[in-house]
Short mmCIF file of C-alpha atoms in Angstrom, two decimals:
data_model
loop_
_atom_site.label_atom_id
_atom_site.label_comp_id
_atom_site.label_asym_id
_atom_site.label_seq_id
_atom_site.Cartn_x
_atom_site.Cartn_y
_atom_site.Cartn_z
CA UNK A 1 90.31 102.80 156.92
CA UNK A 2 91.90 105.25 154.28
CA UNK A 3 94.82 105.64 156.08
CA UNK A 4 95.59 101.30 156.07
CA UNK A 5 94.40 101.43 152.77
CA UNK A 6 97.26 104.10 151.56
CA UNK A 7 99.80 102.10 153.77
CA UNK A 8 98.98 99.21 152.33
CA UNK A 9 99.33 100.73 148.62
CA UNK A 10 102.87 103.09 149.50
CA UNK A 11 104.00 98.92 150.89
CA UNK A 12 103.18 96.98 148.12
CA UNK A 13 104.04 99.80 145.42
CA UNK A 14 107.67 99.53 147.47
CA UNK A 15 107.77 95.37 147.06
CA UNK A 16 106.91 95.67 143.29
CA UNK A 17 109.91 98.25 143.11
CA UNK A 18 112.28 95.85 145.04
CA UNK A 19 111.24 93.01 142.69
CA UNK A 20 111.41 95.41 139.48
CA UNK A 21 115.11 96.42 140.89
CA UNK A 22 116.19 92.58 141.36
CA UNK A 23 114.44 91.65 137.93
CA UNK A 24 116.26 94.22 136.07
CA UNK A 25 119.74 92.93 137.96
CA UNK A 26 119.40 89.43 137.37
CA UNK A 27 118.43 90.52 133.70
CA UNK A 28 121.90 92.84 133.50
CA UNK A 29 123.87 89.93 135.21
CA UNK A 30 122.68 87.07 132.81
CA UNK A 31 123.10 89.74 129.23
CA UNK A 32 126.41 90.11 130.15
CA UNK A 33 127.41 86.88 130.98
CA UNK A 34 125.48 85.34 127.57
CA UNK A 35 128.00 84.16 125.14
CA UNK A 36 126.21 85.74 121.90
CA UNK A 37 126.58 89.34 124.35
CA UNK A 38 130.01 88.50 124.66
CA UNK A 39 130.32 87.41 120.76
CA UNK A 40 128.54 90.46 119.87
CA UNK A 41 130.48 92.81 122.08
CA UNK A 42 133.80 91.75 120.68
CA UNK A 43 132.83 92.59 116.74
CA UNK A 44 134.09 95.87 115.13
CA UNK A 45 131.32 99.04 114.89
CA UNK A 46 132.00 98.90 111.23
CA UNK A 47 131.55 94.93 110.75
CA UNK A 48 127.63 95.27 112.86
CA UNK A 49 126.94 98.36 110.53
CA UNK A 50 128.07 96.89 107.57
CA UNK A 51 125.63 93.94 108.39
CA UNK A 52 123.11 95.54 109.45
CA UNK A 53 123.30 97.50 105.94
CA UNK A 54 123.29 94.38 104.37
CA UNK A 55 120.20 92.96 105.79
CA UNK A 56 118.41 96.28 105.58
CA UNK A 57 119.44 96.36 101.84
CA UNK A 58 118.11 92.75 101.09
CA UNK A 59 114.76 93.52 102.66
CA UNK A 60 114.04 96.09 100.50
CA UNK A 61 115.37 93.67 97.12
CA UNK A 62 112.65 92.07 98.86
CA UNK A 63 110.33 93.94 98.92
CA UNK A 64 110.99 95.27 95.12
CA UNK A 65 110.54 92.35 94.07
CA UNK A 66 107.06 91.57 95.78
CA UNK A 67 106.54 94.95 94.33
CA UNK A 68 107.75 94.19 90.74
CA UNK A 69 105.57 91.41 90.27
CA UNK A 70 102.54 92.83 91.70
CA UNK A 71 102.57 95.19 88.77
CA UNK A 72 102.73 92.54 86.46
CA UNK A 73 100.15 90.86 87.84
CA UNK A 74 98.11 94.73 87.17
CA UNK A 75 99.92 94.94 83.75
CA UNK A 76 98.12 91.34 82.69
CA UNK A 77 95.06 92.56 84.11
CA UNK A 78 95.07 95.63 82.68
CA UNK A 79 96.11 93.94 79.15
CA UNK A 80 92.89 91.77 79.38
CA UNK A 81 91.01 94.88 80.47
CA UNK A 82 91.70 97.08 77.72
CA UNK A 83 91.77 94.38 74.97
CA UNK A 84 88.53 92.09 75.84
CA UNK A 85 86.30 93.63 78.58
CA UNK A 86 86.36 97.13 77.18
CA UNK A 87 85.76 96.79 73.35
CA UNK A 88 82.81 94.68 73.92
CA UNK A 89 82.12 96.80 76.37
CA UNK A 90 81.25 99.53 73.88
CA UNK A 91 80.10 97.51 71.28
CA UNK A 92 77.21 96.57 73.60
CA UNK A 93 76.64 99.99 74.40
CA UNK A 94 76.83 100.92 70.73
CA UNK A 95 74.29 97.53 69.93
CA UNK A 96 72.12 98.89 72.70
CA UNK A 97 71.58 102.49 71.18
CA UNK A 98 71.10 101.03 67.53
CA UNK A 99 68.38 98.82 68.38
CA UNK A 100 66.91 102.08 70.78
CA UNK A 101 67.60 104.21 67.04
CA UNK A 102 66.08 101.18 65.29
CA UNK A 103 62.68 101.55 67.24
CA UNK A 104 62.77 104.69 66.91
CA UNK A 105 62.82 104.81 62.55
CA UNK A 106 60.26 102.04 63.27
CA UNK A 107 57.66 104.55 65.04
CA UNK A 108 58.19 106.84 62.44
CA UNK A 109 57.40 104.58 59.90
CA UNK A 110 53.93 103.76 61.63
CA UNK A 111 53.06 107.41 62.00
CA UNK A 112 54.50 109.00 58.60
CA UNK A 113 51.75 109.73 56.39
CA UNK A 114 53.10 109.24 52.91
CA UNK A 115 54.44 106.70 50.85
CA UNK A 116 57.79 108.78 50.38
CA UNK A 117 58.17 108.99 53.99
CA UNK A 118 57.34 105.50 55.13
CA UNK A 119 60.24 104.24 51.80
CA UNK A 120 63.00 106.25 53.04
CA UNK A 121 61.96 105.38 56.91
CA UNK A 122 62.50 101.46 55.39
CA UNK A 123 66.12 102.33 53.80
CA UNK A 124 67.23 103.66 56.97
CA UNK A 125 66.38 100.90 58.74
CA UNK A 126 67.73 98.09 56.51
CA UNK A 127 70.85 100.34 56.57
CA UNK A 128 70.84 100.29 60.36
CA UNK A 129 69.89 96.39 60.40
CA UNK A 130 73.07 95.62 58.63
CA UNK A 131 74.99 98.11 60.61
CA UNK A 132 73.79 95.91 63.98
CA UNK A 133 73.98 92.70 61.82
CA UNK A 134 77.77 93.86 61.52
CA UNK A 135 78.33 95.11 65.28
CA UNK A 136 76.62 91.64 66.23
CA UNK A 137 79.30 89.64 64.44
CA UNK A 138 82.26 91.96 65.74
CA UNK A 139 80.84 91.41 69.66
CA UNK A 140 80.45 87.84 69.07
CA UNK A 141 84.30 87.34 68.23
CA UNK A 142 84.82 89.02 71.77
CA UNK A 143 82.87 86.17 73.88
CA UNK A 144 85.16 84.29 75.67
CA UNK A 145 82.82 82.12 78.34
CA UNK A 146 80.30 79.38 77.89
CA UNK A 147 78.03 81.38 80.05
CA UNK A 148 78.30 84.51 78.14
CA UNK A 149 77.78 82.83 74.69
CA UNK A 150 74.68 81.59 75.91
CA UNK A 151 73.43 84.57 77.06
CA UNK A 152 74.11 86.29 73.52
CA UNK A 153 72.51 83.36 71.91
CA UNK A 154 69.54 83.89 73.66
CA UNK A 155 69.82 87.41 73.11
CA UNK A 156 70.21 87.29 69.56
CA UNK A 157 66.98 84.73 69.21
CA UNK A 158 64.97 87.10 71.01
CA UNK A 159 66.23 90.13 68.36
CA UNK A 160 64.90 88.17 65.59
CA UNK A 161 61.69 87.11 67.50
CA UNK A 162 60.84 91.00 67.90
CA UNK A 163 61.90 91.78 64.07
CA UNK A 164 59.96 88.92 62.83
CA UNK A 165 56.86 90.24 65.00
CA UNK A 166 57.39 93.69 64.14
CA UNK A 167 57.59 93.39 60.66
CA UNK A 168 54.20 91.98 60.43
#
C-alpha cells in the first residue's frame, strides 16, 4: 500500500512538472509575442532608466509633500498647544494650590491664639484672595468652549459658596 501510494505521488509530482513546463512555455511564447514586449524591447537602456528615474523621483515629491503638510498640520497643533491648552493649564494648577494655601492660612487662623496672629493670618489671606481673584480673571480669558465656561461658572459659584460659609 506504501509502495502505490509513493507511485502514485513520484506520477502526479511528474504531471504537475509537465504542466509547470508547458505553463511556463506558453507564458515565454505569448511575452514575446505581446506588442508592449516588443515596444518595450526596442527602447534605449538609457531612455527606460531615465524614466524609471523620473517616476522614482516624483514619488518621493510625493511623498515630501504628504510629509510637508503633515508637519503643518503638528505645527498648528502644536501652536494651539502651547498657546491655549498649556497656560491654562498652569494657571489651574497654580488656582488649585492657592485655594490648597488659602485653607491652609484659614486653619491657622482658627487655631492661632492671639489677636496679632489671627490679624496678620487675615492680611495674608485677603492678599492671597486677590491674588486668585486675579489668576481667576487671567484663566477665564483662556476658555474657549461652551462646555468649559460652564464648568468654570459652576466652579467659581461654588468658590464663593465655601468663602461665604467659611467666613461665618
Amino acid at each position: 500500500m506504501q509502495g502505490s501510494l509513493l507511485q502514485r505521488k513520484v506520477k502526479s509530482g511528474g504531471k504537475n512538472s509537465m504542466k509547470r513546463q508547458s505553463i511556463d512555455k506558453i507564458a515565454k511564447e505569448f511575452a514575446a509575442d505581446h506588442p508592449a514586449v516588443k515596444k518595450l524591447k526596442d527602447v534605449p537602456v538609457k531612455r527606460k532608466l531615465s524614466a524609471l528615474s523620473k517616476v522614482l523621483i516624483s514619488g518621493m515629491l510625493f511623498i515630501a509633500a504628504v510629509a510637508a503638510v503633515g508637519l503643518w498640520m503638528v505645527k498648528s497643533q502644536a501652536g494651539t498647544i502651547t498657546g491655549n491648552w498649556m497656560p491654562s493649564a498652569i494657571l489651574a494648577e497654580d488656582l488649585k494650590a492657592l485655594t490648597a494655601e488659602y485653607r491652609i492660612l484659614q486653619y491657622g487662623h482658627i487655631v492661632s491664639g492671639s489677636e496679632e496672629d489671627k490679624k496678620q493670618y487675615e492680611n495674608e489671606m485677603e492678599q492671597l484672595l486677590a491674588v486668585i481673584e486675579e489668576r481667576t480673571a487671567i484663566y477665564e480669558d483662556y476658555i474657549r468652549k461652551e462646555k468649559d465656561r460652564v464648568l468654570f461658572e459652576e466652579a467659581k459659584k461654588q468658590w464663593n459658596t465655601y468663602l461665604e460659609v467659611s467666613s461665618q
